[in-house]
GROMACS .gro file of C-alpha atoms in nm:
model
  419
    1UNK     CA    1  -1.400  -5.739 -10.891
    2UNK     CA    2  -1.560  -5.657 -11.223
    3UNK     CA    3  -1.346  -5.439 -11.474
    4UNK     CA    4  -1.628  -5.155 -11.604
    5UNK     CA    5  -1.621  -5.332 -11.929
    6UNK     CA    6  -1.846  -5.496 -12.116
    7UNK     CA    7  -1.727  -5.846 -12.198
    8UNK     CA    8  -1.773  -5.903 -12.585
    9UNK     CA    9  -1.606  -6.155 -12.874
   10UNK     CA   10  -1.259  -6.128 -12.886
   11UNK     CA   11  -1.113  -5.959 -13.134
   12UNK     CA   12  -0.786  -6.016 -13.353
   13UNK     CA   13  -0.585  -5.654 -13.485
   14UNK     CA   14  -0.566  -5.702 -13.794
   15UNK     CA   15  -0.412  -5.420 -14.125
   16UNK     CA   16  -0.674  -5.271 -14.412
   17UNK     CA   17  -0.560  -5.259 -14.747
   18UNK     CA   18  -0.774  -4.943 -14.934
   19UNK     CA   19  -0.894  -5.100 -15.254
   20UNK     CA   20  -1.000  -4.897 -15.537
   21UNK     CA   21  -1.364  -4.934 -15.721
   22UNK     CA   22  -1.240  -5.203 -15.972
   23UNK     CA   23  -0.947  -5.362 -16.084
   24UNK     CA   24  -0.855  -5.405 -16.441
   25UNK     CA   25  -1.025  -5.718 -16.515
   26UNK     CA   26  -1.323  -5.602 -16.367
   27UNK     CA   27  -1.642  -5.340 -16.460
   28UNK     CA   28  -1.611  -4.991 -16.378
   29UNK     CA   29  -1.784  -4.909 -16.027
   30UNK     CA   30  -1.852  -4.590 -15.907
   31UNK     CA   31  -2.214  -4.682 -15.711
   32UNK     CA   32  -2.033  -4.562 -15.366
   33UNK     CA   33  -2.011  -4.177 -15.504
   34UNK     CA   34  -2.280  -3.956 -15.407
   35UNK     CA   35  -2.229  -3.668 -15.626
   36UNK     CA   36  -2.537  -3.468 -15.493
   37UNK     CA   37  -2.750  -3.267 -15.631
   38UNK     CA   38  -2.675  -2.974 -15.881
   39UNK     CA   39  -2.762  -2.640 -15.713
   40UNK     CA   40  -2.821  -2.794 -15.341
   41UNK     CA   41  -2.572  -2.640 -15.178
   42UNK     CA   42  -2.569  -2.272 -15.104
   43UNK     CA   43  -2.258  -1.974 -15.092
   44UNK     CA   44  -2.138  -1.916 -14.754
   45UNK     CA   45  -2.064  -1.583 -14.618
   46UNK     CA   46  -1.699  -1.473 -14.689
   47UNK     CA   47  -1.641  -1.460 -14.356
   48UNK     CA   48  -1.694  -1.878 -14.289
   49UNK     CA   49  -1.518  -2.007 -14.025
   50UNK     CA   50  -1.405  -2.393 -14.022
   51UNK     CA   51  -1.653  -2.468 -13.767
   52UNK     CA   52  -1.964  -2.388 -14.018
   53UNK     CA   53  -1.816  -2.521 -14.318
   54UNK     CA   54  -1.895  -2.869 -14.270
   55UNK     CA   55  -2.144  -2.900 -14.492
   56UNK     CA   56  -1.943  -2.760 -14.769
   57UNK     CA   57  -1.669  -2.963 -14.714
   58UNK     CA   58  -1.848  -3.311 -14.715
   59UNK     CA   59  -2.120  -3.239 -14.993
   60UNK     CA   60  -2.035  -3.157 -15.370
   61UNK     CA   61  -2.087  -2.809 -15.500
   62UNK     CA   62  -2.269  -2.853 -15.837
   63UNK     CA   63  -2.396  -2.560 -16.108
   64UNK     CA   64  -2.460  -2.784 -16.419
   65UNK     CA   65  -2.745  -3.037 -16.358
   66UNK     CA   66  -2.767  -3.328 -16.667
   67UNK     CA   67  -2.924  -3.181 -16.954
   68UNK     CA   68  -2.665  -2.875 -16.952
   69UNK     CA   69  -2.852  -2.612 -16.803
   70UNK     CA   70  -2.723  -2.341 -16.494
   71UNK     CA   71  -2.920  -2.351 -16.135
   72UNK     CA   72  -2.853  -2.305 -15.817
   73UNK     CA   73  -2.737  -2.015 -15.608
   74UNK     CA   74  -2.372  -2.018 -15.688
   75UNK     CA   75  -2.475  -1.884 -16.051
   76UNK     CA   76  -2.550  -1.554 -15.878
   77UNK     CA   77  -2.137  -1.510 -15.873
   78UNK     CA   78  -2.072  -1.594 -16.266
   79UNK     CA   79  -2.375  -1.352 -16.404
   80UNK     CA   80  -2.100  -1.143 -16.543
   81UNK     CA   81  -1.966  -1.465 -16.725
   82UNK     CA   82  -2.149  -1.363 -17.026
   83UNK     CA   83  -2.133  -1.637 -17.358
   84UNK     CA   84  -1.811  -1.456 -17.474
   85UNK     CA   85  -1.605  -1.588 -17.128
   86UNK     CA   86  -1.747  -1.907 -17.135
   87UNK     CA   87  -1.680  -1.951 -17.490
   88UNK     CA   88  -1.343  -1.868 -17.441
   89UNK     CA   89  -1.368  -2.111 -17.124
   90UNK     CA   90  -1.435  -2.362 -17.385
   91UNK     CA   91  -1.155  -2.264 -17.633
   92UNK     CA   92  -0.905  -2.270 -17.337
   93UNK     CA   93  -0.968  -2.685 -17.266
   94UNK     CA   94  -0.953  -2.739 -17.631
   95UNK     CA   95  -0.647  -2.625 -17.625
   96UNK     CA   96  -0.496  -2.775 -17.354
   97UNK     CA   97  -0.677  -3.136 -17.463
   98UNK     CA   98  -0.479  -3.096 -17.833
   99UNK     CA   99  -0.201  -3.017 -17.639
  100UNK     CA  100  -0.200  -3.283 -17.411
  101UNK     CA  101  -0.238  -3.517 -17.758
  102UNK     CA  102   0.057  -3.379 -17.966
  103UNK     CA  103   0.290  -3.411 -17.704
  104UNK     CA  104   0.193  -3.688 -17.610
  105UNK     CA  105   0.214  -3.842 -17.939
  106UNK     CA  106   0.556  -3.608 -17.971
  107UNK     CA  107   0.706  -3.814 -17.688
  108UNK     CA  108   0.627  -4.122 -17.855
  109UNK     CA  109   0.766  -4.032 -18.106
  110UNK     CA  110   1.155  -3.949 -17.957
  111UNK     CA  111   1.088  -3.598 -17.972
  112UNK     CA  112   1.075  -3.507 -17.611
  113UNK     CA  113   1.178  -3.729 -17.292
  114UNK     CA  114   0.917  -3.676 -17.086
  115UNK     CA  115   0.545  -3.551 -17.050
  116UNK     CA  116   0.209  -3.533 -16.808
  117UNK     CA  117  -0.125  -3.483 -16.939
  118UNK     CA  118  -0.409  -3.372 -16.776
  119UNK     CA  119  -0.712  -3.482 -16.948
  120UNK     CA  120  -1.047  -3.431 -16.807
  121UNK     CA  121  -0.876  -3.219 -16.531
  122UNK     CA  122  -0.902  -2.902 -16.737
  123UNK     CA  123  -1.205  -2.716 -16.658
  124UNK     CA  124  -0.985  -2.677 -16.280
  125UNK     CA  125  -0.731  -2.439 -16.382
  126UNK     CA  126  -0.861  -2.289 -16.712
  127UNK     CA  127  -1.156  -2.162 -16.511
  128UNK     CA  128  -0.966  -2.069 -16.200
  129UNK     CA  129  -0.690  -1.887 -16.367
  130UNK     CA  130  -0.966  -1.674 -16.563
  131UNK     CA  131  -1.067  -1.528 -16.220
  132UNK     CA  132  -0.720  -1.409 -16.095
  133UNK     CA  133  -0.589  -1.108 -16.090
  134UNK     CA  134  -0.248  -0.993 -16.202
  135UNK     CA  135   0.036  -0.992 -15.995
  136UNK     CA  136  -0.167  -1.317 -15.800
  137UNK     CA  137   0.069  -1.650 -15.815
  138UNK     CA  138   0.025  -1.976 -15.826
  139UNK     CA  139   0.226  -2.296 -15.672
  140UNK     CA  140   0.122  -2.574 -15.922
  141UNK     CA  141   0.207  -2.939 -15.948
  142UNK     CA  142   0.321  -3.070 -16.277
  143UNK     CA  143  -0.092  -3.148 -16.352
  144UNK     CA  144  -0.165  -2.761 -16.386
  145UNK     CA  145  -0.054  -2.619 -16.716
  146UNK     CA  146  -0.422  -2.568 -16.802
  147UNK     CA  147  -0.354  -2.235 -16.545
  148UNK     CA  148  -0.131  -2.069 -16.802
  149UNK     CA  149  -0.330  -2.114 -17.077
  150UNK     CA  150  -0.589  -1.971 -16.905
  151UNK     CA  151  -0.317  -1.694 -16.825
  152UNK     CA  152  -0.281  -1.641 -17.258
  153UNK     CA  153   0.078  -1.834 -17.195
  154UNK     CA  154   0.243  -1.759 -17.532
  155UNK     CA  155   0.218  -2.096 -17.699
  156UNK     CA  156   0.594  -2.075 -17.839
  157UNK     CA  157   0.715  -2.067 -17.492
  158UNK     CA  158   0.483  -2.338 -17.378
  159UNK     CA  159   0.597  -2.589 -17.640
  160UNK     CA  160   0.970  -2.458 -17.651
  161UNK     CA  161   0.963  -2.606 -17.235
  162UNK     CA  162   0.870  -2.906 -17.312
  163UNK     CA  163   1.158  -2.956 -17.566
  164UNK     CA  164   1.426  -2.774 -17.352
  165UNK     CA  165   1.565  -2.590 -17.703
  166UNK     CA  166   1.613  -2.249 -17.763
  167UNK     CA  167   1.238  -2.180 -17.732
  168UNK     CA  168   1.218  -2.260 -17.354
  169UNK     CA  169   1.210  -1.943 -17.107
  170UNK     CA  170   1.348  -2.140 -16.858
  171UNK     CA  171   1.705  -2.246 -17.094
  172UNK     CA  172   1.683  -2.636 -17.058
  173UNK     CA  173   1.717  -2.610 -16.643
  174UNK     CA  174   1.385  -2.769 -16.559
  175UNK     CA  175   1.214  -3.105 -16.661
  176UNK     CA  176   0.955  -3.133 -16.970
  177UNK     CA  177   0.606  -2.966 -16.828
  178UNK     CA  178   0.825  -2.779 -16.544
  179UNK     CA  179   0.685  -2.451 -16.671
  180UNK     CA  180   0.786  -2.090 -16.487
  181UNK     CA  181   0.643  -1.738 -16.541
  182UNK     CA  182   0.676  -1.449 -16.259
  183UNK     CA  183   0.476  -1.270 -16.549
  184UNK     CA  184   0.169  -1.549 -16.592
  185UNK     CA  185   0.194  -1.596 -16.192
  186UNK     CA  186   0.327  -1.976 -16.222
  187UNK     CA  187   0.548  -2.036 -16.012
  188UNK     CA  188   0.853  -2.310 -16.076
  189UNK     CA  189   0.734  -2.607 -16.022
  190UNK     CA  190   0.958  -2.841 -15.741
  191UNK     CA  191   0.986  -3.227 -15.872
  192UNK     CA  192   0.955  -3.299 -15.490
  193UNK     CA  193   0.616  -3.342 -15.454
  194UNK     CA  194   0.402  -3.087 -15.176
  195UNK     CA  195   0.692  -2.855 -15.157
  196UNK     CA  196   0.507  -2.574 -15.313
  197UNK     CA  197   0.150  -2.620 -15.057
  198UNK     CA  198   0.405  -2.455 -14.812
  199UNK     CA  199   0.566  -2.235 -15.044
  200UNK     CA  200   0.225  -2.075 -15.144
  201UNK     CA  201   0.171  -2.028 -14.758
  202UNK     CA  202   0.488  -1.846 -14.727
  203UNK     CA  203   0.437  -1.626 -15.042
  204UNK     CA  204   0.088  -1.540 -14.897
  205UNK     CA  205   0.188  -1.412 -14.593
  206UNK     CA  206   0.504  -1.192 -14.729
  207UNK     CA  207   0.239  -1.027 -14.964
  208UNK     CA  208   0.020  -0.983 -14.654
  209UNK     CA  209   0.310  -0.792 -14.494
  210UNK     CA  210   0.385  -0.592 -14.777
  211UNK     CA  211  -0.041  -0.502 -14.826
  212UNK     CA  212   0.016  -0.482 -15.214
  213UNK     CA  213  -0.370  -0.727 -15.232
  214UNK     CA  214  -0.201  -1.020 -15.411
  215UNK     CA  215  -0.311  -1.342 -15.299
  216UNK     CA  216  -0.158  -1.677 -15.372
  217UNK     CA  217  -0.254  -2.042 -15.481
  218UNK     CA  218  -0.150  -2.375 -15.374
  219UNK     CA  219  -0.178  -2.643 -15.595
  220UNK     CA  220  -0.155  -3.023 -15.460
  221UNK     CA  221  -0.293  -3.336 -15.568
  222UNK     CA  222  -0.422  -3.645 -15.343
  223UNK     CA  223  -0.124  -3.813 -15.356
  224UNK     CA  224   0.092  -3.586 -15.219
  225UNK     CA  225  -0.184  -3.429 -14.918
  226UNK     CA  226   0.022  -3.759 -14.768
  227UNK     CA  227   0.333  -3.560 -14.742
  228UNK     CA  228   0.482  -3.336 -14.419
  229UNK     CA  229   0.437  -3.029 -14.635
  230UNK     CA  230   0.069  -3.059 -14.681
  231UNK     CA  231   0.013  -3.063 -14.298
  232UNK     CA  232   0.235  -2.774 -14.225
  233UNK     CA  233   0.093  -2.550 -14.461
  234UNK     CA  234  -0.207  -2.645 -14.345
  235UNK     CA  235  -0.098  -2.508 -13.987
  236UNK     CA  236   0.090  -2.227 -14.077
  237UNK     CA  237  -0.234  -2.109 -14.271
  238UNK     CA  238  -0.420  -2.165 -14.001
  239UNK     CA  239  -0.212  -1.964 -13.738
  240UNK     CA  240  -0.065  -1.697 -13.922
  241UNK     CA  241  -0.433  -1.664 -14.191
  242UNK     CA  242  -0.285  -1.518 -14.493
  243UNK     CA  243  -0.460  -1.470 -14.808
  244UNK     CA  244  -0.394  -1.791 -14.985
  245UNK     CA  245  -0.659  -2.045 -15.160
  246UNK     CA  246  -0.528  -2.379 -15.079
  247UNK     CA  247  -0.632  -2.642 -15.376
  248UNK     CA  248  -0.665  -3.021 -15.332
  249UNK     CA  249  -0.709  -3.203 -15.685
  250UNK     CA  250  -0.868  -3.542 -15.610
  251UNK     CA  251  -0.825  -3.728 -15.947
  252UNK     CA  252  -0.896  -4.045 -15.753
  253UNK     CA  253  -0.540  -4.166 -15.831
  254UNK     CA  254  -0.156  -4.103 -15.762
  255UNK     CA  255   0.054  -4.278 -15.986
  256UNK     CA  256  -0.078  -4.616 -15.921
  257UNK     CA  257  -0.200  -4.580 -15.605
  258UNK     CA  258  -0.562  -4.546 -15.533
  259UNK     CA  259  -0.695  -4.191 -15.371
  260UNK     CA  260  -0.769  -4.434 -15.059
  261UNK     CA  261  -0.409  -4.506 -14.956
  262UNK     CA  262  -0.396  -4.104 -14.891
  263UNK     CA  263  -0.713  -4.052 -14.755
  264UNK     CA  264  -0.722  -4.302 -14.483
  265UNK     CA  265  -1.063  -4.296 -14.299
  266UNK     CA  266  -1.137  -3.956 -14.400
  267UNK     CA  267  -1.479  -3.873 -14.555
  268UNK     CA  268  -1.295  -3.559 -14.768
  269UNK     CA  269  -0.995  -3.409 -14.839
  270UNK     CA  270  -1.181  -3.079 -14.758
  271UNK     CA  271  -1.286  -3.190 -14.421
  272UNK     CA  272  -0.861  -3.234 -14.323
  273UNK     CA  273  -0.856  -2.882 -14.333
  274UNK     CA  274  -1.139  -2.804 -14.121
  275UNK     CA  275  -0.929  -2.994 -13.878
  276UNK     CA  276  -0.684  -2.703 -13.867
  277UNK     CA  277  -0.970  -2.455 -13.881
  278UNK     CA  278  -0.990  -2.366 -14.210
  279UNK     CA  279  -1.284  -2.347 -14.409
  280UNK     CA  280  -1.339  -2.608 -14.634
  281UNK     CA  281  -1.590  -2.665 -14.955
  282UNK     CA  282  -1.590  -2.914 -15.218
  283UNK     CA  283  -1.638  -2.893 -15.582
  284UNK     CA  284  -1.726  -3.080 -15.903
  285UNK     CA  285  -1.398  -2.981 -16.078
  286UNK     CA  286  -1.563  -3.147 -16.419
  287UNK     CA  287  -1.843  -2.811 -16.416
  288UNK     CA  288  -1.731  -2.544 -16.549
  289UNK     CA  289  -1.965  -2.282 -16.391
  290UNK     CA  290  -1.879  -2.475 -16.087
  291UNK     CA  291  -1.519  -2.419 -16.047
  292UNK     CA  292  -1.534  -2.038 -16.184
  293UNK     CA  293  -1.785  -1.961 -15.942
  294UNK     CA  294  -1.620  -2.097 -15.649
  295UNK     CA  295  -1.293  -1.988 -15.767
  296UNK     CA  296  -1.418  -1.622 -15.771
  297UNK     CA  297  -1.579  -1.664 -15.396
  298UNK     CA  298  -1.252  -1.785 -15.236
  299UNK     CA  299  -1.006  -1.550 -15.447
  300UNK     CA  300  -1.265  -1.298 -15.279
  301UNK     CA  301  -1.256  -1.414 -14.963
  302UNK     CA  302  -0.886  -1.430 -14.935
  303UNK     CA  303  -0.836  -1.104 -15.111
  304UNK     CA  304  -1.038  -0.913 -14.861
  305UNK     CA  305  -0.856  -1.040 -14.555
  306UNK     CA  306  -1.105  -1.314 -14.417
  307UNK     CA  307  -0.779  -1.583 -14.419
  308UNK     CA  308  -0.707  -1.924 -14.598
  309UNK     CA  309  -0.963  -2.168 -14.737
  310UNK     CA  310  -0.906  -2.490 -14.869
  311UNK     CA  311  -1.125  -2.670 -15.163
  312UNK     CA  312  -1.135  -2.987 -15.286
  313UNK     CA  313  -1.172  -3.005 -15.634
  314UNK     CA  314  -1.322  -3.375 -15.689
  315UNK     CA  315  -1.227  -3.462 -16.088
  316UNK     CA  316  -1.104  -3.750 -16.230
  317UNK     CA  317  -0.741  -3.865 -16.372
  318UNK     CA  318  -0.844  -3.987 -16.766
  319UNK     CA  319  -0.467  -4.002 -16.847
  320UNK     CA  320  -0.246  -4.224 -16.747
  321UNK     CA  321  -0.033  -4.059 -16.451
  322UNK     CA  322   0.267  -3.973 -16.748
  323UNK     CA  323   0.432  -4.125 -17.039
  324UNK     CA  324   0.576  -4.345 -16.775
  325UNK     CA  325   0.282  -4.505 -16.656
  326UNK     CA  326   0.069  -4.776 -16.789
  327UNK     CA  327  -0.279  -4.739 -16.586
  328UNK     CA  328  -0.389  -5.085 -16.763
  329UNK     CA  329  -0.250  -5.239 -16.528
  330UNK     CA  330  -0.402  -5.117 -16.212
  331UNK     CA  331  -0.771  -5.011 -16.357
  332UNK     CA  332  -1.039  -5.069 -16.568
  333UNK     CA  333  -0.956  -4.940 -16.908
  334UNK     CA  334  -1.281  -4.795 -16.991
  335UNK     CA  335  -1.307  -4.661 -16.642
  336UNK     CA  336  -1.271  -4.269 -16.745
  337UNK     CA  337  -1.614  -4.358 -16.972
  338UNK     CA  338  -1.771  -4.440 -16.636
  339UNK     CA  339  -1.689  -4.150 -16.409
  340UNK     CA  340  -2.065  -4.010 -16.295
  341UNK     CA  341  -1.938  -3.657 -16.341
  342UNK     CA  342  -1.849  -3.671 -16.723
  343UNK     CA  343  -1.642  -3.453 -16.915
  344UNK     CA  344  -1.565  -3.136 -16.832
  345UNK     CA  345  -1.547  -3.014 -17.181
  346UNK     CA  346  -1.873  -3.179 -17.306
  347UNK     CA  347  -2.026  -3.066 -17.059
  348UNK     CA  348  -1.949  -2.683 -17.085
  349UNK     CA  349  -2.022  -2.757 -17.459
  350UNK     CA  350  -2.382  -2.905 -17.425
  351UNK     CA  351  -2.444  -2.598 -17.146
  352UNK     CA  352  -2.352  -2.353 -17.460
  353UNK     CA  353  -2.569  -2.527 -17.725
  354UNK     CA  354  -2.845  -2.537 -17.444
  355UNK     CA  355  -2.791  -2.129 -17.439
  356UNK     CA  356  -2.803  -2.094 -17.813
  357UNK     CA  357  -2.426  -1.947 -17.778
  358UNK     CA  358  -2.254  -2.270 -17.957
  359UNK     CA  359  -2.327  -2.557 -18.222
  360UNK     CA  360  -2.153  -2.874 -18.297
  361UNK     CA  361  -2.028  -2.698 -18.633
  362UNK     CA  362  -1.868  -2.436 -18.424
  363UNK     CA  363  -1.704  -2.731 -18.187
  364UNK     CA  364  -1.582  -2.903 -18.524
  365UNK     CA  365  -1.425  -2.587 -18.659
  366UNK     CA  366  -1.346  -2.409 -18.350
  367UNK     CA  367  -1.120  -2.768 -18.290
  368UNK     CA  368  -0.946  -2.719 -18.645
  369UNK     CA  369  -0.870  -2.411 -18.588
  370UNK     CA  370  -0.693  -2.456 -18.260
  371UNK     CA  371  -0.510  -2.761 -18.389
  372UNK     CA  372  -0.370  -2.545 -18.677
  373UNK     CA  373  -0.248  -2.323 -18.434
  374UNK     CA  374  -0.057  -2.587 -18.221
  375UNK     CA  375   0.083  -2.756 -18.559
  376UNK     CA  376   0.215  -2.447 -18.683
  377UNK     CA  377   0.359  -2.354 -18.357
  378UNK     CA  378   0.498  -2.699 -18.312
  379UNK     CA  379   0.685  -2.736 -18.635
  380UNK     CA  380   0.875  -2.385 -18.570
  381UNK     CA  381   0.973  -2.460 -18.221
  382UNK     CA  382   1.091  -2.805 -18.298
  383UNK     CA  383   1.282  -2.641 -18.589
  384UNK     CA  384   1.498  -2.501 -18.290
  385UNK     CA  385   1.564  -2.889 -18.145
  386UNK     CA  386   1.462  -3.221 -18.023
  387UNK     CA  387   1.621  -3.554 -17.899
  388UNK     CA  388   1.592  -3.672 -18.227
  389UNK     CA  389   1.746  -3.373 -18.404
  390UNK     CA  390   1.964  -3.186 -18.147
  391UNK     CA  391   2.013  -2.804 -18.201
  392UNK     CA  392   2.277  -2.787 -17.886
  393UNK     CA  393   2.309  -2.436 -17.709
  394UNK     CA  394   2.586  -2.232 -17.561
  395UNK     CA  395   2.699  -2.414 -17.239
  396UNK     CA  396   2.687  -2.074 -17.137
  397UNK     CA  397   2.369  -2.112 -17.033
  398UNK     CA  398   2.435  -2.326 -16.778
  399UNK     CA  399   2.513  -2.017 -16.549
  400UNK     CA  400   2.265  -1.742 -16.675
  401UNK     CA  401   1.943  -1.689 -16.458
  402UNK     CA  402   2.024  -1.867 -16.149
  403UNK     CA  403   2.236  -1.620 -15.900
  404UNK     CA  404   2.166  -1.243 -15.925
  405UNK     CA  405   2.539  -1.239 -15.822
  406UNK     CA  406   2.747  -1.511 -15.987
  407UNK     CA  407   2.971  -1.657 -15.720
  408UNK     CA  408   3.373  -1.657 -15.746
  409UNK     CA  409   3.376  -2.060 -15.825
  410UNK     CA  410   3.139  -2.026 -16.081
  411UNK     CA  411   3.291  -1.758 -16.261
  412UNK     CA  412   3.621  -1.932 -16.247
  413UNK     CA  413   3.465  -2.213 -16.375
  414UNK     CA  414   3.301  -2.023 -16.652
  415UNK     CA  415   3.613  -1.896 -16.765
  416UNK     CA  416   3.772  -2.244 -16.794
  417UNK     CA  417   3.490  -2.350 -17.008
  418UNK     CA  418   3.611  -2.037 -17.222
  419UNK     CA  419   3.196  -1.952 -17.248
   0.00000   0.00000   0.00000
């Protein structure tokens, strides 16, 4: 008696092993992107559900086309982003690119033990921080410092953190680039990667019982939407709908291991969360108009009680993962050159010139001046301390900030000490 099924050539199980585009000794390859068309997609209605959000979620929202200039309907959301805000939109990456190059160089150096950079990343939380409100928080990874400079971080405290001397709000108790501000809505930031996806989830919905309008942010990278926590704030979100904007950065890489490993068969990152029916879109996180645009729609959208969304921000990791990587060894090292999205702040520079609002003598001196800034900043908060010249402060320390009410052992203990 025949079985129902089609006889056909057997077949042997056999494992897949994601590969990225190239490998170090090979050219740059990026033919298998489709990165759309700029101004294709349109702006859903607030109210989305999952269901219709498909289309966001697998395409690639786009403002800036190639020669600089604004179209599309997603402009219609940024109108009030007059040349002064995207000037200062500008200004903000500059800083956080001659950041990212004095520390790093600071590191080298002895200076400081440890450090992350996040260049070409920075249009995603300079322009996304710009269109919160305050009193809304954040859950960032270590790859999101660009959201308190878009807060106006004080620059003393930024660099004091990364040295762990006198200068750092948070009194030596977190790793270099482990920021915190209740005030600039950053939350700490958890060395245990996803942690915070769920965190922002929780925060959300407290906020949502207390009606005070805040919303929250989750921040996660590609790497880590691998991890329990990404799934479970995925499906708390999706039962309990609180106002919180989930963010996926797709750099393409965790520390070296290609975005594949994480991704699996999935065609987006945005499209997981449509699986827990959540809307999904997906951005160009290296256009500036882009990501403030969108940003502004889903802060909206969770502000005025329509639930969670999810996006994808689709960028690119220039940097190597930290001073503890070496990304020579598992790509091409002229890869970054080759992304087909660019530079994020090129491109918001050529988009300015094309208005008439900028010049390459302005970029020149509007770089000098922010580099002054950082020097001068940098030479008095390393006069409080570095690993190469130690100011050591009060042990003391040690217990301030961390229980509202110190317990018995700990005061004992503090006594001992005689601090």
């Amino acid at each position: 008696m025949g079985t129902g099924v089609t006889c056909a050539a057997k077949r042997t199980p056999k494992l897949t092993f994601p590969q990225p585009p190239a490998r170090p000794d090979e050219s740059p390859d990026f033919a298998d992107i489709d990165i759309g068309i700029p101004g294709a997609i349109g702006v859903p209605p607030l109210d989305i559900e999952a269901k219709d959000s498909r289309e966001y979620a697998n395409g690639l929202i786009r403002v800036l086309d190639d020669t600089g200039r604004a179209v599309g309907p997603w402009t219609e959301l940024i109108t009030d982003q007059d040349a002064g805000a995207l000037r200062q939109g500008l200004r903000d990456m500059l800083k956080m690119r001659a950041i990212d190059k004095r520390m790093l160089n600071a590191q080298r150096q002895g200076k400081t033990s440890f450090y992350l950079q996040c260049t070409g990343e920075e249009a995603i939380g300079c322009a996304f921080q710009r269109q919160l409100s305050q009193g809304d928080m954040n859950f960032p990874t270590y790859r999101q410092p660009t959201l308190l400079i878009g807060a106006d971080y004080p620059l003393e405290a930024f660099l004091g953190q990364l040295y762990s001397n006198s200068h750092d709000p948070t009194q030596g108790k977190q790793l270099p680039t482990f920021h915190s501000s209740r005030e600039h809505g950053f939350f700490s930031i958890s060395g245990n990667l996803g942690t915070q996806f769920i965190q922002a989830v929780g925060w959300s919905m407290a906020n949502a019982l207390t009606g005070d309008g805040k919303i929250a942010a989750g921040w996660i990278g590609d790497g880590a939407t691998a991890s329990n926590d990404f799934h479970s704030a995925l499906l708390c979100a999706s039962v309990y709908q609180p106002p919180v904007v989930l963010n996926i950065v797709n750099n393409q890489w965790a520390i070296s291991t290609y975005t594949g490993v994480a991704s699996g068969k999935s065609r987006t990152y945005a499209a997981r969360a449509r699986g827990y029916g959540i809307p999904a879109l997906r951005v160009d996180g290296n256009d500036y108009l882009a990501v403030a645009a969108v940003s502004r729609w889903a802060i909206q959208r969770a502000r005025e009680g329509y639930g969670p969304v999810a996006i994808e921000w689709f960028t690119y990791r220039a940097a190597p993962h930290s001073t503890s990587d070496d990304p020579s060894a598992y790509r091409p090292k002229d890869e970054a050159d080759a992304w087909p999205l660019g530079d994020p702040v090129d491109r918001l520079k050529v988009h300015l010139i094309t208005l008439g609002e900028w010049s390459e003598e302005r970029h020149t001196q509007a770089e000098a001046e922010i580099l002054a800034e950082i020097k001068s900043v940098q030479k008095t908060v390393e006069a409080a301390g570095t690993f190469v010249i130690p100011q050591p402060m009060s042990p003391s320390l040690i217990f301030d900030g961390v229980y509202a009410d110190m317990p018995e052992h700990l005061r004992r203990q503090r006594q001992e000490m005689g601090v």
